[in-house]
Coordinates of C-alpha atoms in Angstrom, one line a residue:
X1 CA 41.4 -4.9 -50.5
X2 CA 44.5 -7.0 -51.1
X3 CA 42.8 -8.9 -53.9
X4 CA 41.7 -5.7 -55.5
X5 CA 45.2 -4.4 -55.9
X6 CA 46.2 -7.3 -58.2
X7 CA 43.1 -6.9 -60.3
X8 CA 42.9 -3.2 -60.8
X9 CA 42.9 -1.8 -64.3
X10 CA 45.9 0.6 -64.0
X11 CA 49.2 -0.6 -65.4
X12 CA 52.2 1.7 -65.3
X13 CA 53.9 2.5 -68.6
X14 CA 57.0 0.5 -67.7
X15 CA 55.1 -2.6 -66.8
X16 CA 56.2 -5.7 -68.8
X17 CA 54.0 -8.8 -68.4
X18 CA 56.9 -11.0 -69.5
X19 CA 59.3 -9.5 -67.1
X20 CA 57.1 -8.8 -64.1
X21 CA 54.4 -11.3 -64.4
X22 CA 52.0 -9.5 -62.1
X23 CA 51.4 -6.1 -60.4
X24 CA 52.4 -7.5 -57.0
X25 CA 55.8 -8.5 -58.4
X26 CA 56.1 -5.2 -60.1
X27 CA 55.4 -3.4 -56.8
X28 CA 57.6 -5.8 -54.9
X29 CA 54.8 -6.7 -52.4
X30 CA 52.9 -9.8 -51.3
X31 CA 49.2 -10.0 -51.7
X32 CA 48.8 -10.7 -48.0
X33 CA 51.0 -7.7 -47.1
X34 CA 51.9 -7.6 -43.4
X35 CA 50.5 -11.0 -42.8
X36 CA 53.2 -12.5 -45.0
X37 CA 56.2 -10.7 -43.4
X38 CA 57.5 -14.0 -42.0
X39 CA 56.5 -16.2 -44.8
X40 CA 60.2 -17.0 -45.6
X41 CA 60.3 -18.7 -42.2
X42 CA 57.1 -20.6 -42.9
X43 CA 55.0 -18.4 -40.6
X44 CA 51.8 -16.8 -41.7
X45 CA 49.9 -14.3 -39.5
X46 CA 46.2 -15.3 -39.3
X47 CA 43.2 -14.3 -37.3
X48 CA 42.9 -17.0 -34.6
X49 CA 39.8 -17.5 -32.4
X50 CA 40.1 -19.1 -28.9
X51 CA 38.5 -22.5 -29.1
X52 CA 37.6 -22.8 -25.4
X53 CA 38.0 -21.1 -22.1
X54 CA 41.5 -20.8 -20.6
X55 CA 43.5 -19.1 -17.9
X56 CA 46.7 -17.2 -18.8
X57 CA 49.8 -18.4 -17.0
X58 CA 51.3 -14.9 -17.0
X59 CA 48.6 -12.7 -15.6
X60 CA 46.3 -15.5 -14.2
X61 CA 43.3 -13.8 -16.0
X62 CA 40.4 -15.7 -17.6
X63 CA 40.2 -15.6 -21.4
X64 CA 36.9 -16.6 -22.8
X65 CA 36.1 -18.8 -25.7
X66 CA 35.8 -16.8 -29.0
X67 CA 38.3 -14.1 -28.2
X68 CA 40.3 -13.4 -31.3
X69 CA 44.1 -12.8 -31.7
X70 CA 46.6 -12.2 -34.4
X71 CA 48.5 -15.5 -34.3
X72 CA 51.6 -16.8 -36.1
X73 CA 50.7 -20.0 -37.8
X74 CA 53.2 -22.7 -38.8
X75 CA 53.3 -26.3 -39.7
X76 CA 55.0 -28.5 -37.1
X77 CA 54.0 -32.1 -38.2
X78 CA 51.5 -34.4 -39.7
X79 CA 49.0 -36.9 -38.5
X80 CA 49.0 -39.4 -41.3
X81 CA 48.3 -37.0 -44.1
X82 CA 46.7 -34.3 -42.0
X83 CA 49.0 -31.4 -41.2
X84 CA 49.4 -30.3 -37.6
X85 CA 49.6 -26.5 -37.2
X86 CA 50.8 -24.5 -34.2
X87 CA 49.6 -21.0 -33.3
X88 CA 51.5 -18.5 -31.2
X89 CA 49.8 -15.4 -29.9
X90 CA 50.4 -12.7 -27.3
X91 CA 47.9 -12.3 -24.4
X92 CA 46.1 -9.0 -24.6
X93 CA 46.3 -8.5 -20.8
X94 CA 50.0 -9.1 -20.3
X95 CA 53.3 -9.9 -22.2
X96 CA 52.9 -13.7 -22.0
X97 CA 52.8 -15.7 -25.2
X98 CA 50.3 -18.6 -25.6
X99 CA 51.0 -21.5 -27.9
X100 CA 48.3 -24.0 -29.1
X101 CA 48.3 -26.7 -31.8
X102 CA 45.7 -28.8 -33.6
X103 CA 45.0 -32.4 -32.6
X104 CA 43.6 -34.3 -35.6
X105 CA 43.4 -37.6 -33.7
X106 CA 41.1 -36.1 -31.1
X107 CA 39.5 -33.4 -33.3
X108 CA 40.5 -30.8 -30.8
X109 CA 43.1 -28.1 -29.9
X110 CA 45.9 -28.8 -27.4
X111 CA 47.7 -26.1 -25.3
X112 CA 51.4 -26.4 -25.7
X113 CA 52.5 -23.6 -23.3
X114 CA 51.5 -20.3 -21.7
X115 CA 48.0 -21.1 -20.6
X116 CA 45.8 -23.6 -18.7
X117 CA 42.6 -25.0 -20.0
X118 CA 39.3 -24.7 -18.1
X119 CA 38.2 -28.3 -17.9
X120 CA 34.7 -28.6 -19.3
X121 CA 35.2 -31.8 -21.3
X122 CA 33.2 -35.0 -21.0
X123 CA 33.6 -38.6 -22.2
X124 CA 31.9 -38.9 -25.6
X125 CA 31.3 -42.6 -25.0
X126 CA 29.5 -42.0 -21.7
X127 CA 27.6 -39.2 -23.4
X128 CA 26.4 -41.6 -26.1
X129 CA 28.0 -39.6 -28.9
X130 CA 29.4 -41.1 -32.1
X131 CA 33.0 -41.7 -31.7
X132 CA 35.6 -41.6 -34.5
X133 CA 36.7 -45.0 -35.6
X134 CA 40.1 -45.9 -34.4
X135 CA 42.8 -47.0 -36.9
X136 CA 43.0 -50.5 -35.5
X137 CA 39.2 -51.0 -35.5
X138 CA 39.1 -49.7 -39.1
X139 CA 41.7 -52.2 -40.3
X140 CA 40.0 -55.0 -38.5
X141 CA 36.6 -54.1 -40.1
X142 CA 38.3 -54.3 -43.5
X143 CA 40.0 -57.6 -43.0
X144 CA 37.9 -59.6 -40.5
X145 CA 34.4 -60.5 -41.7
X146 CA 33.2 -62.0 -38.4
X147 CA 34.2 -58.8 -36.6
X148 CA 32.4 -56.7 -39.2
X149 CA 29.3 -58.8 -38.6
X150 CA 29.4 -58.4 -34.9
X151 CA 30.1 -54.7 -35.2
X152 CA 27.0 -54.3 -37.5
X153 CA 24.8 -56.2 -35.0
X154 CA 26.0 -53.9 -32.1
X155 CA 25.4 -50.8 -34.3
X156 CA 21.8 -52.0 -35.0
X157 CA 21.2 -52.6 -31.3
X158 CA 22.5 -49.1 -30.5
X159 CA 20.2 -47.7 -33.1
X160 CA 17.1 -49.4 -31.7
X161 CA 18.0 -48.1 -28.2
X162 CA 18.4 -44.6 -29.5
X163 CA 15.2 -44.7 -31.7
X164 CA 12.8 -43.2 -29.1
X165 CA 15.2 -40.4 -28.3
X166 CA 15.7 -39.6 -32.0
X167 CA 11.9 -39.6 -32.5
X168 CA 11.5 -37.1 -29.7
X169 CA 14.2 -34.9 -31.1
X170 CA 12.5 -35.0 -34.5
X171 CA 9.1 -34.0 -33.1
X172 CA 10.7 -31.1 -31.2
X173 CA 12.4 -30.0 -34.3
X174 CA 9.2 -30.1 -36.3
X175 CA 7.4 -28.1 -33.5
X176 CA 10.0 -25.3 -33.7
X177 CA 10.0 -25.3 -37.5
X178 CA 7.4 -22.5 -37.8
X179 CA 9.5 -19.7 -36.6
X180 CA 7.0 -16.9 -37.5
X181 CA 4.2 -18.4 -35.5
X182 CA 6.4 -19.0 -32.5
X183 CA 7.8 -15.5 -32.7
X184 CA 4.4 -14.0 -32.9
X185 CA 3.2 -15.9 -29.9
X186 CA 6.2 -14.9 -27.9
X187 CA 5.8 -11.2 -28.8
X188 CA 2.1 -11.3 -27.9
X189 CA 2.9 -12.7 -24.5
X190 CA 5.6 -10.1 -24.0
X191 CA 3.2 -7.3 -24.9
X192 CA 0.6 -8.6 -22.4
X193 CA 3.2 -8.8 -19.6
X194 CA 4.5 -5.3 -20.4
X195 CA 1.0 -3.9 -20.3
X196 CA 0.4 -5.6 -16.9
X197 CA 3.7 -4.2 -15.5
X198 CA 2.8 -0.7 -16.8
X199 CA -0.6 -0.8 -15.0
X200 CA 1.0 -2.0 -11.8
X201 CA 3.6 0.8 -11.9
X202 CA 0.9 3.4 -12.5
X203 CA -1.2 2.1 -9.5
X204 CA 1.9 2.2 -7.3
X205 CA 2.8 5.7 -8.4
X206 CA -0.8 6.9 -7.7
X207 CA -0.7 5.3 -4.2
X208 CA 2.6 6.9 -3.4
X209 CA 1.4 10.3 -4.5
X210 CA -1.8 9.9 -2.4
X211 CA 0.0 8.7 0.7
X212 CA 2.9 11.1 0.2
X213 CA 5.6 8.4 0.4
X214 CA 8.7 7.9 -1.6
X215 CA 9.7 4.3 -0.7
X216 CA 9.2 1.7 -3.5
X217 CA 6.2 -0.6 -3.2
X218 CA 6.6 -4.3 -3.6
X219 CA 3.9 -6.4 -5.4
X220 CA 1.4 -8.0 -3.1
X221 CA 1.4 -11.7 -2.6
X222 CA -1.1 -14.4 -1.7
X223 CA 0.1 -14.3 1.9
X224 CA -0.5 -10.5 2.1
X225 CA -4.1 -11.0 0.8
X226 CA -4.8 -13.7 3.3
X227 CA -3.6 -11.6 6.2
X228 CA -5.5 -8.6 5.0
X229 CA -8.7 -10.6 4.9
X230 CA -8.3 -11.6 8.5
X231 CA -8.1 -7.9 9.6
X232 CA -11.0 -5.5 9.9
X233 CA -10.5 -1.8 10.3
X234 CA -13.4 0.1 12.0
X235 CA -13.7 3.5 13.6
X236 CA -14.7 3.3 17.3
X237 CA -17.4 5.9 16.9
X238 CA -19.7 6.4 13.9
X239 CA -20.3 9.7 12.3
X240 CA -23.7 10.1 14.0
X241 CA -22.2 9.4 17.4
X242 CA -19.4 11.9 16.9
X243 CA -22.0 14.6 15.9
X244 CA -24.2 13.8 19.0
X245 CA -21.2 14.0 21.3
X246 CA -20.1 17.3 19.8
X247 CA -23.6 18.8 20.2
X248 CA -23.8 17.6 23.8
X249 CA -20.4 19.3 24.6
X250 CA -21.6 22.6 22.9
X251 CA -24.9 22.6 24.7
X252 CA -23.2 22.0 28.1
X253 CA -20.6 24.7 27.6
X254 CA -21.0 28.0 29.6
X255 CA -22.4 31.0 27.7
X256 CA -20.1 33.5 29.5
X257 CA -16.4 33.5 29.3
X258 CA -14.5 33.4 32.5
X259 CA -13.8 36.8 34.1
X260 CA -10.4 38.1 33.9
X261 CA -9.6 36.7 30.4
X262 CA -7.6 33.6 29.5
X263 CA -4.4 33.9 31.4
X264 CA -2.0 31.5 33.0
X265 CA -4.0 31.4 36.2
X266 CA -7.2 30.5 34.3
X267 CA -5.3 27.7 32.5
X268 CA -4.0 26.4 35.8
X269 CA -7.5 26.4 37.3
X270 CA -8.9 24.6 34.4
X271 CA -6.2 21.9 34.8
X272 CA -7.0 21.7 38.5
X273 CA -10.8 21.5 37.8
X274 CA -11.7 24.8 39.5
X275 CA -13.5 26.4 36.6
X276 CA -17.1 27.2 36.1
X277 CA -18.0 23.5 35.4
X278 CA -16.4 22.5 38.7
X279 CA -18.4 25.1 40.6
X280 CA -21.6 24.0 38.9
X281 CA -20.8 20.4 39.8
X282 CA -20.5 21.5 43.5
X283 CA -23.9 23.2 43.5
X284 CA -22.9 26.8 42.6
X285 CA -25.9 29.1 41.6
X286 CA -26.4 30.0 37.9
X287 CA -24.7 33.1 36.6
X288 CA -26.7 36.4 37.0
X289 CA -25.9 40.1 36.3
X290 CA -25.7 40.6 40.1
X291 CA -23.4 37.7 40.4
X292 CA -20.9 39.3 38.0
X293 CA -20.9 42.5 40.2
X294 CA -22.9 44.8 37.9
X295 CA -24.4 47.7 39.9
X296 CA -26.7 50.4 38.5
X297 CA -26.5 53.9 40.1
X298 CA -27.1 57.5 39.0
X299 CA -24.4 60.0 38.4
X300 CA -23.6 62.1 41.4
X301 CA -24.2 59.3 43.9
X302 CA -21.4 58.0 46.0
X303 CA -20.3 54.5 45.3
X304 CA -21.9 51.9 47.6
X305 CA -20.1 50.7 50.6
X306 CA -17.8 48.0 49.5
X307 CA -16.8 46.9 53.0
X308 CA -19.1 43.9 52.9
X309 CA -17.8 42.6 49.6
X310 CA -15.2 39.9 49.6
X311 CA -13.4 38.9 46.4
X312 CA -11.6 35.8 45.8
X313 CA -8.3 37.1 44.5
X314 CA -7.0 33.6 44.0
X315 CA -9.8 32.8 41.4
X316 CA -9.7 35.5 38.7
X317 CA -11.5 33.1 36.3
X318 CA -14.4 32.3 38.5
X319 CA -16.9 35.1 39.4
X320 CA -17.1 35.8 43.1
X321 CA -20.3 34.8 45.0
X322 CA -22.5 37.8 45.7
X323 CA -23.1 39.0 49.3
X324 CA -26.6 40.2 49.9
X325 CA -27.8 42.3 52.8
X326 CA -31.4 41.3 52.0
X327 CA -30.7 37.8 53.1
X328 CA -29.9 36.2 49.8
X329 CA -27.6 33.3 50.3
X330 CA -26.1 31.8 47.1
X331 CA -24.9 28.7 48.9
X332 CA -28.4 28.0 50.2
X333 CA -30.0 28.8 46.9
X334 CA -32.0 31.8 48.2
X335 CA -32.3 34.5 45.4
X336 CA -31.3 38.1 46.2
X337 CA -33.9 40.9 46.7
X338 CA -35.0 42.7 43.5
X339 CA -33.0 45.7 42.5
X340 CA -34.5 49.1 43.3
X341 CA -33.4 52.4 41.8
X342 CA -34.5 54.7 44.6
X343 CA -32.2 53.5 47.3
X344 CA -34.6 54.6 50.1
X345 CA -34.4 53.5 53.6
X346 CA -36.2 50.2 54.3
X347 CA -35.9 48.9 50.8
X348 CA -33.8 45.9 50.0
X349 CA -30.3 46.9 49.0
X350 CA -28.5 45.7 45.9
X351 CA -25.8 43.2 46.5
X352 CA -22.5 45.1 46.3
X353 CA -19.4 43.8 44.6
X354 CA -16.1 45.4 43.7
X355 CA -16.0 43.9 40.2
X356 CA -17.8 46.5 38.1
X357 CA -19.9 49.6 38.5
X358 CA -21.9 50.8 35.4
X359 CA -23.7 54.2 34.9
X360 CA -27.1 53.9 33.4
X361 CA -28.2 57.6 34.0
X362 CA -29.2 60.1 31.3
X363 CA -26.5 62.6 32.2
X364 CA -23.3 62.9 30.3
X365 CA -21.0 62.1 33.2
X366 CA -18.7 59.2 32.9
X367 CA -19.2 56.1 34.9
X368 CA -16.9 55.5 37.8
X369 CA -15.3 52.1 37.8
X370 CA -14.0 50.6 40.9

């Protein structure tokens, strides 16, 4: 934009080329504007880029190579005919000023004050780099023919030693010359890796959703595969065995529920092993209607004598053993006498219990329960 001001096409009416010479002189400004505000002192403001990594002496912070500053540039000397310039800039993290100057002899920059260089240099001779010819050596090459001959022989020997390395570098440069093919190959490999990573993420997400877990899954390794191959997971019982055991349990279960319902007492007896199965294991007779205390009588009859009936009040879940006057002994396995409706003298009497009395008559009278 500075150069455009001096080359624009507008000239004021009072502009005199012989008097003013240029538009910059007419406007009383320098083409470099603010950059030339100290030009009378020999200082020009330029855009300076940090040549290497340093540490600021003011704030002790690291300033990386390539950081740019508005630096004041001035000439402080010469190296033969090459001028030496000094640059003064302010640290962007504190109020400290950093001064650097050029070093034409070493082709480098030297810190004058305000900072400390991060030492990353090496010896060019040990690194087998081409060194700039010193002034004394240059004068000797121009005046001494024998020294020039010896120097040429040493240079040819150095070239022969470096020939294999130079050939390798040339081959590598030719291999990387086809940028399009290398870029295509690299992008193809990246696409394959990206597809593989996407498939692994989908499998991991499906496994997390199936197992109901939210922890991240790590990829499996060869050690995990080897350990998994050594393990074998097997159910202790097959499906057929489980079905057979379930049918056996159902077939051996009692058809009648324990008398008195499922209370806390029944639960306690089951835990103690005093249920129906325990009684059967001890030789108890099978369940019969008489064993549950069901008595058939006509309405109008007096309830049978209940004096001979004993009920185990401590076992509400287990039906009491019937007591028969006809000689039936449940413990001995003798069945009771058949039930007769007449109730005449001399006929076997029905075993009497106090559990339940049902009315099977045709009259409308209600059954009496005792």
